[in-house]
Coordinates of C-alpha atoms and ligand atoms in Angstrom, one line a residue:
M9 CA -7.5 -6.8 15.4
A10 CA -6.5 -9.2 12.6
E11 CA -7.9 -6.9 9.8
E12 CA -10.1 -8.2 7.2
L13 CA -8.8 -9.6 3.3
R14 CA -10.0 -7.0 0.8
Y15 CA -9.8 -8.3 -3.6
I16 CA -10.9 -6.7 -5.7
V17 CA -12.0 -9.5 -8.0
E18 CA -13.5 -12.1 -7.3
I19 CA -15.0 -15.3 -8.6
E20 CA -16.8 -17.9 -7.4
G21 CA -17.5 -21.4 -8.8
L22 CA -18.6 -19.4 -12.5
S23 CA -19.8 -21.9 -15.1
K24 CA -21.4 -20.6 -17.9
R25 CA -23.4 -22.8 -20.6
F26 CA -24.5 -22.1 -24.1
Q27 CA -26.6 -23.1 -26.3
Q28 CA -25.8 -23.8 -29.5
P29 CA -27.9 -23.0 -33.0
D30 CA -28.7 -26.7 -33.4
G31 CA -30.4 -26.8 -29.5
S32 CA -27.2 -28.6 -27.7
W33 CA -25.7 -27.0 -24.7
V34 CA -21.6 -26.2 -24.5
E35 CA -20.3 -26.1 -21.2
A36 CA -17.7 -23.3 -21.7
A37 CA -16.9 -23.1 -17.6
R38 CA -17.0 -24.7 -15.2
D39 CA -16.4 -24.0 -11.4
V40 CA -14.1 -21.5 -11.9
N41 CA -12.5 -20.0 -9.1
L42 CA -10.3 -16.9 -8.8
K43 CA -9.1 -13.8 -6.0
V44 CA -7.6 -10.5 -6.6
L45 CA -6.2 -9.1 -3.5
D46 CA -6.8 -5.5 -3.3
A47 CA -2.6 -4.4 -2.8
P48 CA -3.0 -0.6 -1.5
G49 CA -0.2 0.2 -4.3
C50 CA 0.3 -2.8 -5.9
G51 CA -2.1 -4.3 -8.4
E52 CA -1.4 -7.9 -9.3
F53 CA -1.0 -9.4 -12.8
V54 CA -2.5 -12.1 -13.6
A55 CA -2.6 -14.2 -16.6
L56 CA -5.5 -16.4 -17.5
L57 CA -4.0 -19.3 -19.6
G58 CA -5.4 -21.9 -21.6
P59 CA -5.6 -23.6 -24.9
S60 CA -7.8 -22.3 -27.4
G61 CA -11.2 -23.2 -27.1
C62 CA -11.5 -24.1 -22.6
G63 CA -13.5 -20.8 -21.6
K64 CA -11.2 -17.9 -21.1
S65 CA -12.7 -15.7 -23.3
T66 CA -15.9 -16.3 -21.2
V67 CA -14.8 -16.0 -18.0
L68 CA -13.5 -12.6 -19.1
K69 CA -15.9 -11.3 -20.4
A70 CA -18.6 -12.1 -17.4
V71 CA -15.1 -9.6 -14.7
A72 CA -16.4 -7.7 -17.1
G73 CA -19.9 -8.0 -17.5
L74 CA -20.1 -8.4 -21.0
Q75 CA -21.9 -11.7 -20.2
K76 CA -24.0 -12.7 -17.2
P77 CA -22.7 -16.4 -15.9
T78 CA -24.5 -19.7 -15.6
T79 CA -24.0 -20.4 -11.5
G80 CA -21.8 -18.5 -10.0
S81 CA -20.4 -14.8 -9.0
V82 CA -17.9 -12.5 -10.2
R83 CA -17.6 -9.6 -6.9
V84 CA -14.9 -6.4 -8.4
D85 CA -14.0 -4.6 -5.1
G86 CA -16.6 -6.0 -3.5
K87 CA -20.1 -5.2 -5.6
T88 CA -22.0 -8.4 -7.6
V89 CA -21.1 -7.6 -11.4
E90 CA -24.4 -6.9 -12.9
G91 CA -23.6 -4.9 -16.4
P92 CA -20.1 -2.8 -17.9
G93 CA -18.9 -0.5 -15.5
R94 CA -15.5 1.9 -15.9
D95 CA -13.6 0.1 -12.7
R96 CA -12.9 -2.7 -15.3
G97 CA -11.4 -1.4 -19.0
M98 CA -11.5 -4.5 -21.2
V99 CA -8.9 -5.2 -24.4
F100 CA -9.7 -6.8 -27.4
Q101 CA -7.7 -8.6 -29.9
Q102 CA -9.3 -7.7 -32.0
Y103 CA -8.7 -3.9 -33.5
T104 CA -11.3 -2.1 -30.8
S105 CA -11.0 2.0 -31.7
F106 CA -13.2 4.4 -33.9
D107 CA -11.8 4.2 -36.9
W108 CA -13.6 7.7 -38.6
M109 CA -11.8 9.2 -35.5
S110 CA -8.1 10.2 -35.0
V111 CA -5.9 8.6 -32.8
Q112 CA -6.5 11.3 -30.3
A113 CA -10.3 11.7 -31.0
N114 CA -10.1 8.7 -29.5
V115 CA -8.2 8.3 -26.8
E116 CA -9.9 11.4 -26.1
Y117 CA -13.5 9.3 -26.0
G118 CA -14.1 8.1 -22.6
L119 CA -12.9 11.7 -20.7
R120 CA -15.6 13.8 -23.2
L121 CA -17.8 10.4 -22.2
Q122 CA -17.1 11.6 -18.1
G123 CA -17.9 15.3 -19.1
V124 CA -13.9 16.0 -18.6
R125 CA -13.1 19.4 -19.2
T126 CA -11.8 19.8 -23.1
Q127 CA -8.6 21.4 -21.7
E128 CA -8.1 18.6 -18.9
R129 CA -8.5 16.4 -21.8
R130 CA -6.1 17.7 -23.9
A131 CA -3.8 17.5 -21.3
R132 CA -4.7 13.8 -20.0
A133 CA -4.8 12.2 -23.7
A134 CA -1.2 14.3 -24.5
E135 CA 0.3 12.0 -22.1
L136 CA -1.4 9.0 -22.4
I137 CA 0.1 9.1 -25.7
Q138 CA 3.1 9.4 -25.2
Q139 CA 3.2 6.7 -22.7
V140 CA 2.4 3.8 -25.4
G141 CA 4.1 5.6 -27.8
L142 CA 2.5 7.9 -30.2
T143 CA 3.2 10.7 -29.9
G144 CA 3.8 12.3 -33.3
F145 CA 0.1 10.1 -35.2
E146 CA -2.3 12.7 -32.9
G147 CA -4.2 13.1 -36.5
A148 CA -3.5 9.8 -37.7
Y149 CA -6.1 7.4 -38.3
P150 CA -6.6 3.6 -37.4
Q151 CA -6.7 2.1 -40.7
T152 CA -4.1 4.1 -41.5
L153 CA -2.1 2.7 -38.6
S154 CA -0.7 -1.1 -38.1
G155 CA -1.4 -3.3 -35.8
G156 CA 0.7 -2.5 -32.9
M157 CA -0.3 0.1 -33.6
R158 CA -3.5 0.3 -33.0
Q159 CA -2.8 -1.9 -30.2
R160 CA -1.3 1.6 -28.4
V161 CA -4.4 3.2 -29.5
A162 CA -6.7 0.6 -28.4
I163 CA -5.1 0.6 -24.4
A164 CA -4.6 3.9 -24.1
R165 CA -8.3 4.6 -25.4
T166 CA -9.4 2.3 -21.9
L167 CA -6.0 3.5 -19.5
A168 CA -8.0 6.9 -19.9
N169 CA -10.4 5.8 -18.3
D170 CA -8.3 4.7 -15.3
P171 CA -10.1 1.2 -14.6
R172 CA -9.4 -0.3 -11.6
V173 CA -9.2 -4.2 -13.6
L174 CA -7.7 -3.9 -16.8
L175 CA -9.2 -6.6 -18.7
M176 CA -7.3 -8.4 -21.6
D177 CA -8.3 -10.7 -24.0
E178 CA -5.6 -12.4 -26.2
P179 CA -4.7 -8.3 -27.0
F180 CA -1.2 -9.5 -29.3
G181 CA -2.6 -12.6 -30.0
A182 CA -2.4 -10.5 -34.2
L183 CA 0.6 -9.9 -33.9
D184 CA 4.0 -11.0 -35.7
A185 CA 6.4 -12.3 -33.2
Q186 CA 8.5 -9.1 -33.0
T187 CA 5.9 -6.6 -32.5
R188 CA 5.0 -8.3 -29.9
W189 CA 7.3 -8.4 -27.4
S190 CA 7.5 -4.7 -27.8
M191 CA 3.9 -4.4 -26.4
Q192 CA 4.8 -7.0 -23.8
L193 CA 7.7 -4.9 -22.9
L194 CA 4.7 -1.9 -23.2
L195 CA 2.7 -2.9 -21.3
I196 CA 5.5 -3.6 -19.1
D197 CA 6.6 -0.1 -18.3
I198 CA 3.5 1.0 -18.3
W199 CA 1.6 -1.0 -16.0
D200 CA 4.4 -1.1 -13.5
R201 CA 3.4 3.2 -13.1
L202 CA 0.0 1.9 -12.4
D203 CA -1.8 0.3 -9.6
N204 CA -4.1 -0.8 -11.3
T205 CA -5.0 -5.1 -11.6
V206 CA -4.5 -6.8 -15.0
L207 CA -6.2 -9.9 -15.5
F208 CA -4.5 -10.8 -19.3
V209 CA -6.3 -14.0 -21.5
T210 CA -3.4 -15.9 -23.3
H211 CA -3.4 -18.6 -24.7
D212 CA 0.9 -18.6 -24.8
V213 CA 2.9 -19.5 -21.9
E214 CA 6.0 -17.0 -22.2
E215 CA 3.6 -14.5 -23.0
A216 CA 2.4 -15.0 -19.1
V217 CA 5.4 -15.6 -17.6
F218 CA 7.2 -13.2 -18.7
L219 CA 3.8 -10.8 -17.9
A220 CA 2.7 -12.1 -15.2
D221 CA 2.4 -12.6 -11.3
R222 CA 0.3 -15.3 -11.3
V223 CA -0.6 -17.5 -13.3
C224 CA -4.3 -19.4 -13.7
V225 CA -3.8 -23.3 -16.0
F226 CA -6.9 -24.0 -17.2
S227 CA -8.2 -27.5 -17.9
A228 CA -9.4 -28.3 -21.1
R229 CA -13.0 -27.3 -21.8
P230 CA -15.2 -27.0 -19.6
G231 CA -12.5 -24.5 -18.8
T232 CA -11.7 -24.2 -14.7
I233 CA -8.2 -23.1 -12.7
L234 CA -6.4 -26.4 -12.1
E235 CA -3.7 -25.0 -11.0
E236 CA -2.0 -21.6 -10.2
I237 CA 1.5 -20.9 -10.4
E238 CA 3.6 -17.4 -8.9
I239 CA 5.8 -16.2 -11.4
P240 CA 8.9 -14.6 -8.5
F241 CA 11.0 -12.3 -11.1
D242 CA 11.7 -9.4 -9.9
R243 CA 10.3 -6.3 -11.2
P244 CA 11.0 -4.3 -13.8
R245 CA 11.4 -7.1 -16.3
N246 CA 13.1 -6.4 -19.7
L247 CA 14.5 -8.7 -22.0
E248 CA 16.9 -9.9 -19.9
T249 CA 14.8 -11.7 -18.1
K250 CA 12.8 -14.0 -20.7
T251 CA 16.7 -14.7 -22.1
S252 CA 17.4 -16.3 -17.9
A253 CA 17.9 -20.0 -16.9
P254 CA 15.2 -18.9 -13.8
F255 CA 12.4 -18.0 -16.7
N256 CA 13.1 -21.1 -18.8
E257 CA 12.9 -23.2 -15.8
M258 CA 9.7 -21.1 -15.0
H259 CA 8.9 -21.4 -18.8
E260 CA 9.1 -25.4 -18.4
R261 CA 7.0 -25.9 -15.9
V262 CA 4.3 -23.7 -16.9
L263 CA 4.1 -25.4 -20.0
Q264 CA 3.7 -29.6 -18.7
S265 CA 1.2 -27.8 -16.3
L266 CA -0.1 -27.4 -19.3
K267 CA 0.4 -29.9 -21.1
R268 CA -1.0 -32.1 -17.7
A269 CA -4.6 -29.3 -18.0
S270 CA -5.4 -29.6 -21.8
Q271 CA -5.7 -34.1 -20.6
T272 CA -7.6 -33.3 -17.8
Ligands
ADP311 P1 -10.9 -19.5 -25.0 O1 -11.5 -18.3 -24.8 O2 -9.9 -19.7 -24.7 O3 -10.9 -20.6 -26.5 P2 -14.3 -18.9 -25.2 O4 -14.4 -18.6 -24.4 O5 -14.5 -18.0 -26.4 O6 -13.2 -20.4 -24.8 O7 -15.1 -20.3 -25.5 C1 -15.2 -21.0 -25.3 C2 -16.5 -21.9 -26.1 O8 -17.6 -21.8 -25.1 C3 -15.9 -22.8 -27.3 O9 -16.6 -24.1 -27.0 C4 -17.4 -21.7 -27.7 O10 -16.8 -21.7 -29.0 C5 -18.5 -22.0 -26.9 N1 -18.9 -20.1 -26.8 C6 -18.3 -18.8 -26.2 N2 -19.1 -17.7 -26.8 C7 -20.5 -18.5 -26.7 C8 -21.5 -17.8 -27.6 N3 -22.3 -16.7 -27.4 N4 -23.1 -18.8 -28.2 C9 -21.9 -20.2 -27.6 N5 -21.1 -20.5 -27.8 C10 -20.2 -19.7 -27.4
MG312 MG1 -10.9 -16.3 -26.4

């Protein structure tokens, strides 16, 4: 008997309209459809790529359960999304760690809420802090850290909940180019060892091509997915990937797709 395909994320016919303060309506997203297979042992890394204001964050927030779609539906692991849940973790561009808590306390926060006992919590947090390269900064407070380090804290905090789906909304958008590169490498390195699905929003073609298995190219507002492009490069990827000829070709192809999409 043919086995039924299971999807970890299913977005069907999602549209979202917002009423503006002057009473007029803005359609942020229209008929967005996306399916991500639930592949055992390895999640897919999907990039949502589009120009600023095309509705990418709106779609991601619907998956996070932070915003209800106007029409259509989102299912995660077969269940319709009704609100936020621990199966989904979100990392935003703005720094969202608790400034009054140390790095250690920030990373332990979710585990504490779950009632994980102190010793196990410490051990798990230490492991995550090590993974994101913050060993030695356990006692530091986020506002004393650089932007890149703060995002490391945010990633560790989010991973502590072990979400099935990691939602990232331009997480490196506020960082300088150098830091951005090192954070991309860090994310790839961490993700290679996990089996979560990642939905990663970006307006940066290079970032999308470097990180993702599949790039979903959005039209201008109201945003809809006009093209899905598979990115076949082997993993683990590294800085050499970025300078290879196939990478440049793929970059060009996605860029052209984005240009076409922005004109529709
Ligand atoms: P992107 O993330 O691609 O930059 P967004 O999803 O943030 O785009 O926004 C798409 C459009 O929807 C924008 O025109 C934005 O102003 C509008 N929008 C987003 N959120 C709201 C909201 N809560 N209320 C009103 N308008 C909104
Ligand atoms: Mg956005």
